[in-house]
Amino acid sequence: MEMQSGFSKKELSYMFDPTAFDNMKVVIEGALYDKDIDGEIVIIDRNDVINMAKMSRQFDISFQLPHHPVMAKIEMESRLANLAAELLSNALQEQHAGCFVRLGFSLEHEEEIDYQTIKAILQDTWGTDRKITFSVNQNPLEMKKTKSTLITVEFDRLITEDQMDDLVEMINFMMISLEQLYLLIFVQME
């Protein structure tokens, strides 16, 4: 029996529920856009990528505090094993359903900055069990000695839908980190 849409009930019954990745992405995106609308942050970039070669999903969204030069980024990644755990009924579902989250903070500066102090401040906020790395780029041929610094905070574990509230709360901690980095790097240098 055909339904009005032209599809049978059997054809319509194969739709998958949204994955944990999709659900977490929508919640984070919504929370950030609410803060953008309220004027607390400014969203400056967003990417939603499906990698067909590796069968993975990646999402990132970048923002900054209004009138502040430090940028923050939330990156989420769901790999083939994570997606398969949800779409296929098997024993792996509990262990692999979710995504990996990485945070980034980036800025451009001319003055030398104290990376150890920055690491200590971020560890106070994010914990000492997080992997915090720094990458500094500079063009040696440029007259102006501007450096680009990227600070990455990695959680090194799978994040699940059970931690959805923690993901939303993480946005507030990112805003605190943005303010701390701004004060340390740009205000104290003046």
Tab-separated table of C-alpha atoms in Angstrom:
chain	number	residue	atom	x	y	z
A	1	MET	CA	0.000	0.000	0.000
A	2	GLU	CA	1.433	3.360	-1.010
A	3	MET	CA	1.189	6.327	1.268
A	4	GLN	CA	0.456	9.818	0.004
A	5	SER	CA	4.186	10.620	-0.208
A	6	GLY	CA	4.756	7.872	-2.765
A	7	PHE	CA	6.687	5.637	-0.351
A	8	SER	CA	5.422	2.479	1.284
A	9	LYS	CA	5.465	2.062	5.071
A	10	LYS	CA	8.278	-0.474	4.692
A	11	GLU	CA	10.457	2.015	2.782
A	12	LEU	CA	9.883	4.690	5.406
A	13	SER	CA	10.757	2.392	8.309
A	14	TYR	CA	14.476	2.307	7.406
A	15	MET	CA	15.268	5.836	8.491
A	16	PHE	CA	17.986	5.974	11.152
A	17	ASP	CA	17.628	7.994	14.312
A	18	PRO	CA	20.067	10.890	14.613
A	19	THR	CA	23.455	9.726	15.851
A	20	ALA	CA	25.004	10.823	19.136
A	21	PHE	CA	27.312	13.009	17.035
A	22	ASP	CA	24.318	14.724	15.398
A	23	ASN	CA	22.555	15.244	18.714
A	24	MET	CA	25.637	16.684	20.430
A	25	LYS	CA	26.433	18.882	17.422
A	26	VAL	CA	22.933	20.364	17.399
A	27	VAL	CA	23.008	21.049	21.152
A	28	ILE	CA	26.447	22.731	21.050
A	29	GLU	CA	25.526	24.712	17.957
A	30	GLY	CA	22.258	25.869	19.518
A	31	ALA	CA	23.915	26.896	22.788
A	32	LEU	CA	26.595	28.866	20.932
A	33	TYR	CA	24.124	30.608	18.630
A	34	ASP	CA	22.025	31.566	21.683
A	35	LYS	CA	25.121	33.227	23.171
A	36	ASP	CA	25.834	34.897	19.824
A	37	ILE	CA	22.295	36.297	19.652
A	38	ASP	CA	22.636	37.547	23.254
A	39	GLY	CA	25.876	39.343	22.303
A	40	GLU	CA	28.077	37.286	24.666
A	41	ILE	CA	30.177	35.858	21.812
A	42	VAL	CA	30.641	36.325	18.077
A	43	ILE	CA	30.587	33.185	15.928
A	44	ILE	CA	33.168	33.589	13.180
A	45	ASP	CA	33.312	30.205	11.420
A	46	ARG	CA	31.562	26.852	11.212
A	47	ASN	CA	32.355	23.648	9.304
A	48	ASP	CA	30.390	20.414	9.039
A	49	VAL	CA	32.320	17.786	7.054
A	50	ILE	CA	31.598	14.226	5.981
A	51	ASN	CA	34.813	12.449	4.981
A	52	MET	CA	33.751	9.757	2.524
A	53	ALA	CA	37.267	8.262	2.273
A	54	LYS	CA	37.430	7.555	6.013
A	55	MET	CA	33.678	7.402	6.668
A	56	SER	CA	33.913	9.959	9.448
A	57	ARG	CA	32.169	13.164	10.484
A	58	GLN	CA	33.808	16.337	11.707
A	59	PHE	CA	32.252	19.508	13.013
A	60	ASP	CA	33.900	22.640	14.288
A	61	ILE	CA	32.645	26.049	15.263
A	62	SER	CA	34.822	29.062	16.084
A	63	PHE	CA	33.942	32.080	18.167
A	64	GLN	CA	35.432	34.907	20.172
A	65	LEU	CA	34.363	37.352	22.816
A	66	PRO	CA	33.193	40.675	21.321
A	67	HIS	CA	36.135	43.002	20.585
A	68	HIS	CA	38.726	40.438	21.774
A	69	PRO	CA	41.425	39.054	19.447
A	70	VAL	CA	41.638	35.520	20.925
A	71	MET	CA	39.589	32.899	19.067
A	72	ALA	CA	38.165	29.628	20.427
A	73	LYS	CA	37.160	26.528	18.494
A	74	ILE	CA	35.231	23.412	19.470
A	75	GLU	CA	36.006	20.423	17.261
A	76	MET	CA	34.002	17.200	17.286
A	77	GLU	CA	34.870	14.034	15.385
A	78	SER	CA	32.998	10.781	14.987
A	79	ARG	CA	34.906	7.970	13.298
A	80	LEU	CA	33.614	4.918	11.455
A	81	ALA	CA	33.642	2.755	14.604
A	82	ASN	CA	31.604	5.388	16.472
A	83	LEU	CA	29.000	5.684	13.722
A	84	ALA	CA	28.811	1.905	13.175
A	85	ALA	CA	28.310	1.309	16.902
A	86	GLU	CA	25.101	3.309	16.735
A	87	LEU	CA	23.787	2.229	13.366
A	88	LEU	CA	24.415	-1.497	13.804
A	89	SER	CA	23.014	-3.452	16.718
A	90	ASN	CA	25.970	-5.122	18.380
A	91	ALA	CA	27.894	-5.333	21.628
A	92	LEU	CA	30.199	-2.459	20.641
A	93	GLN	CA	27.400	0.083	20.869
A	94	GLU	CA	27.962	0.981	24.519
A	95	GLN	CA	31.739	1.292	24.149
A	96	HIS	CA	31.996	3.285	20.914
A	97	ALA	CA	28.860	5.436	20.537
A	98	GLY	CA	29.881	9.080	20.790
A	99	CYS	CA	32.555	11.422	19.503
A	100	PHE	CA	35.927	12.925	20.312
A	101	VAL	CA	36.146	16.578	21.355
A	102	ARG	CA	39.105	18.908	21.051
A	103	LEU	CA	39.277	22.596	21.979
A	104	GLY	CA	41.489	25.183	20.362
A	105	PHE	CA	42.476	28.733	21.265
A	106	SER	CA	44.322	30.832	18.698
A	107	LEU	CA	45.806	34.298	18.644
A	108	GLU	CA	48.296	36.498	16.865
A	109	HIS	CA	50.856	38.472	18.860
A	110	GLU	CA	54.176	40.260	18.450
A	111	GLU	CA	55.487	40.124	22.005
A	112	GLU	CA	56.926	37.043	23.682
A	113	ILE	CA	54.400	35.288	25.881
A	114	ASP	CA	54.837	33.026	28.890
A	115	TYR	CA	53.650	29.624	27.686
A	116	GLN	CA	54.160	27.975	31.082
A	117	THR	CA	51.805	30.499	32.714
A	118	ILE	CA	49.237	29.956	29.966
A	119	LYS	CA	49.462	26.180	30.447
A	120	ALA	CA	49.022	26.570	34.223
A	121	ILE	CA	45.963	28.813	33.756
A	122	LEU	CA	44.390	26.357	31.310
A	123	GLN	CA	45.141	23.413	33.602
A	124	ASP	CA	43.366	25.241	36.433
A	125	THR	CA	40.277	25.422	34.223
A	126	TRP	CA	40.452	22.148	32.279
A	127	GLY	CA	42.371	19.890	34.670
A	128	THR	CA	45.874	18.467	34.696
A	129	ASP	CA	44.773	15.234	33.000
A	130	ARG	CA	44.052	17.087	29.734
A	131	LYS	CA	46.682	17.162	27.030
A	132	ILE	CA	47.539	20.829	26.344
A	133	THR	CA	49.800	21.535	23.369
A	134	PHE	CA	51.163	24.696	21.759
A	135	SER	CA	52.003	25.369	18.135
A	136	VAL	CA	53.701	28.650	17.196
A	137	ASN	CA	54.157	29.848	13.611
A	138	GLN	CA	56.149	32.837	12.412
A	139	ASN	CA	57.340	34.014	9.018
A	140	PRO	CA	61.073	34.751	9.466
A	141	LEU	CA	61.122	36.930	6.328
A	142	GLU	CA	58.412	39.258	7.569
A	143	MET	CA	59.549	42.631	8.954
A	144	LYS	CA	56.783	42.621	11.515
A	145	LYS	CA	57.470	39.667	13.799
A	146	THR	CA	53.880	38.540	14.248
A	147	LYS	CA	53.470	35.039	15.664
A	148	SER	CA	50.407	32.824	15.385
A	149	THR	CA	49.878	30.618	18.414
A	150	LEU	CA	47.455	27.701	18.547
A	151	ILE	CA	46.727	26.115	21.920
A	152	THR	CA	44.948	22.751	21.856
A	153	VAL	CA	43.152	21.065	24.758
A	154	GLU	CA	42.465	17.372	24.126
A	155	PHE	CA	40.279	15.124	26.229
A	156	ASP	CA	41.688	11.849	24.800
A	157	ARG	CA	38.495	9.911	25.444
A	158	LEU	CA	35.131	9.306	23.879
A	159	ILE	CA	32.405	11.789	24.825
A	160	THR	CA	28.890	10.330	24.934
A	161	GLU	CA	25.368	11.726	24.923
A	162	ASP	CA	25.262	11.204	28.694
A	163	GLN	CA	27.715	14.105	28.933
A	164	MET	CA	25.601	16.494	26.835
A	165	ASP	CA	25.106	18.911	29.754
A	166	ASP	CA	28.873	18.948	30.320
A	167	LEU	CA	29.397	19.941	26.680
A	168	VAL	CA	27.075	22.915	27.074
A	169	GLU	CA	28.766	23.913	30.339
A	170	MET	CA	32.111	23.621	28.562
A	171	ILE	CA	31.160	26.685	26.498
A	172	ASN	CA	31.132	28.807	29.660
A	173	PHE	CA	34.585	27.511	30.599
A	174	MET	CA	35.824	28.321	27.094
A	175	MET	CA	34.561	31.882	27.527
A	176	ILE	CA	36.436	32.107	30.838
A	177	SER	CA	39.597	30.796	29.135
A	178	LEU	CA	39.205	33.363	26.347
A	179	GLU	CA	38.966	36.175	28.898
A	180	GLN	CA	41.959	34.854	30.866
A	181	LEU	CA	44.099	34.569	27.736
A	182	TYR	CA	43.102	38.057	26.620
A	183	LEU	CA	43.968	39.576	29.999
A	184	LEU	CA	47.271	37.710	30.283
A	185	ILE	CA	48.529	38.273	26.756
A	186	PHE	CA	47.092	41.591	25.644
A	187	VAL	CA	46.161	43.620	28.729
A	188	GLN	CA	49.218	42.827	30.877
A	189	MET	CA	51.542	43.640	27.960
A	190	GLU	CA	50.254	47.217	27.671
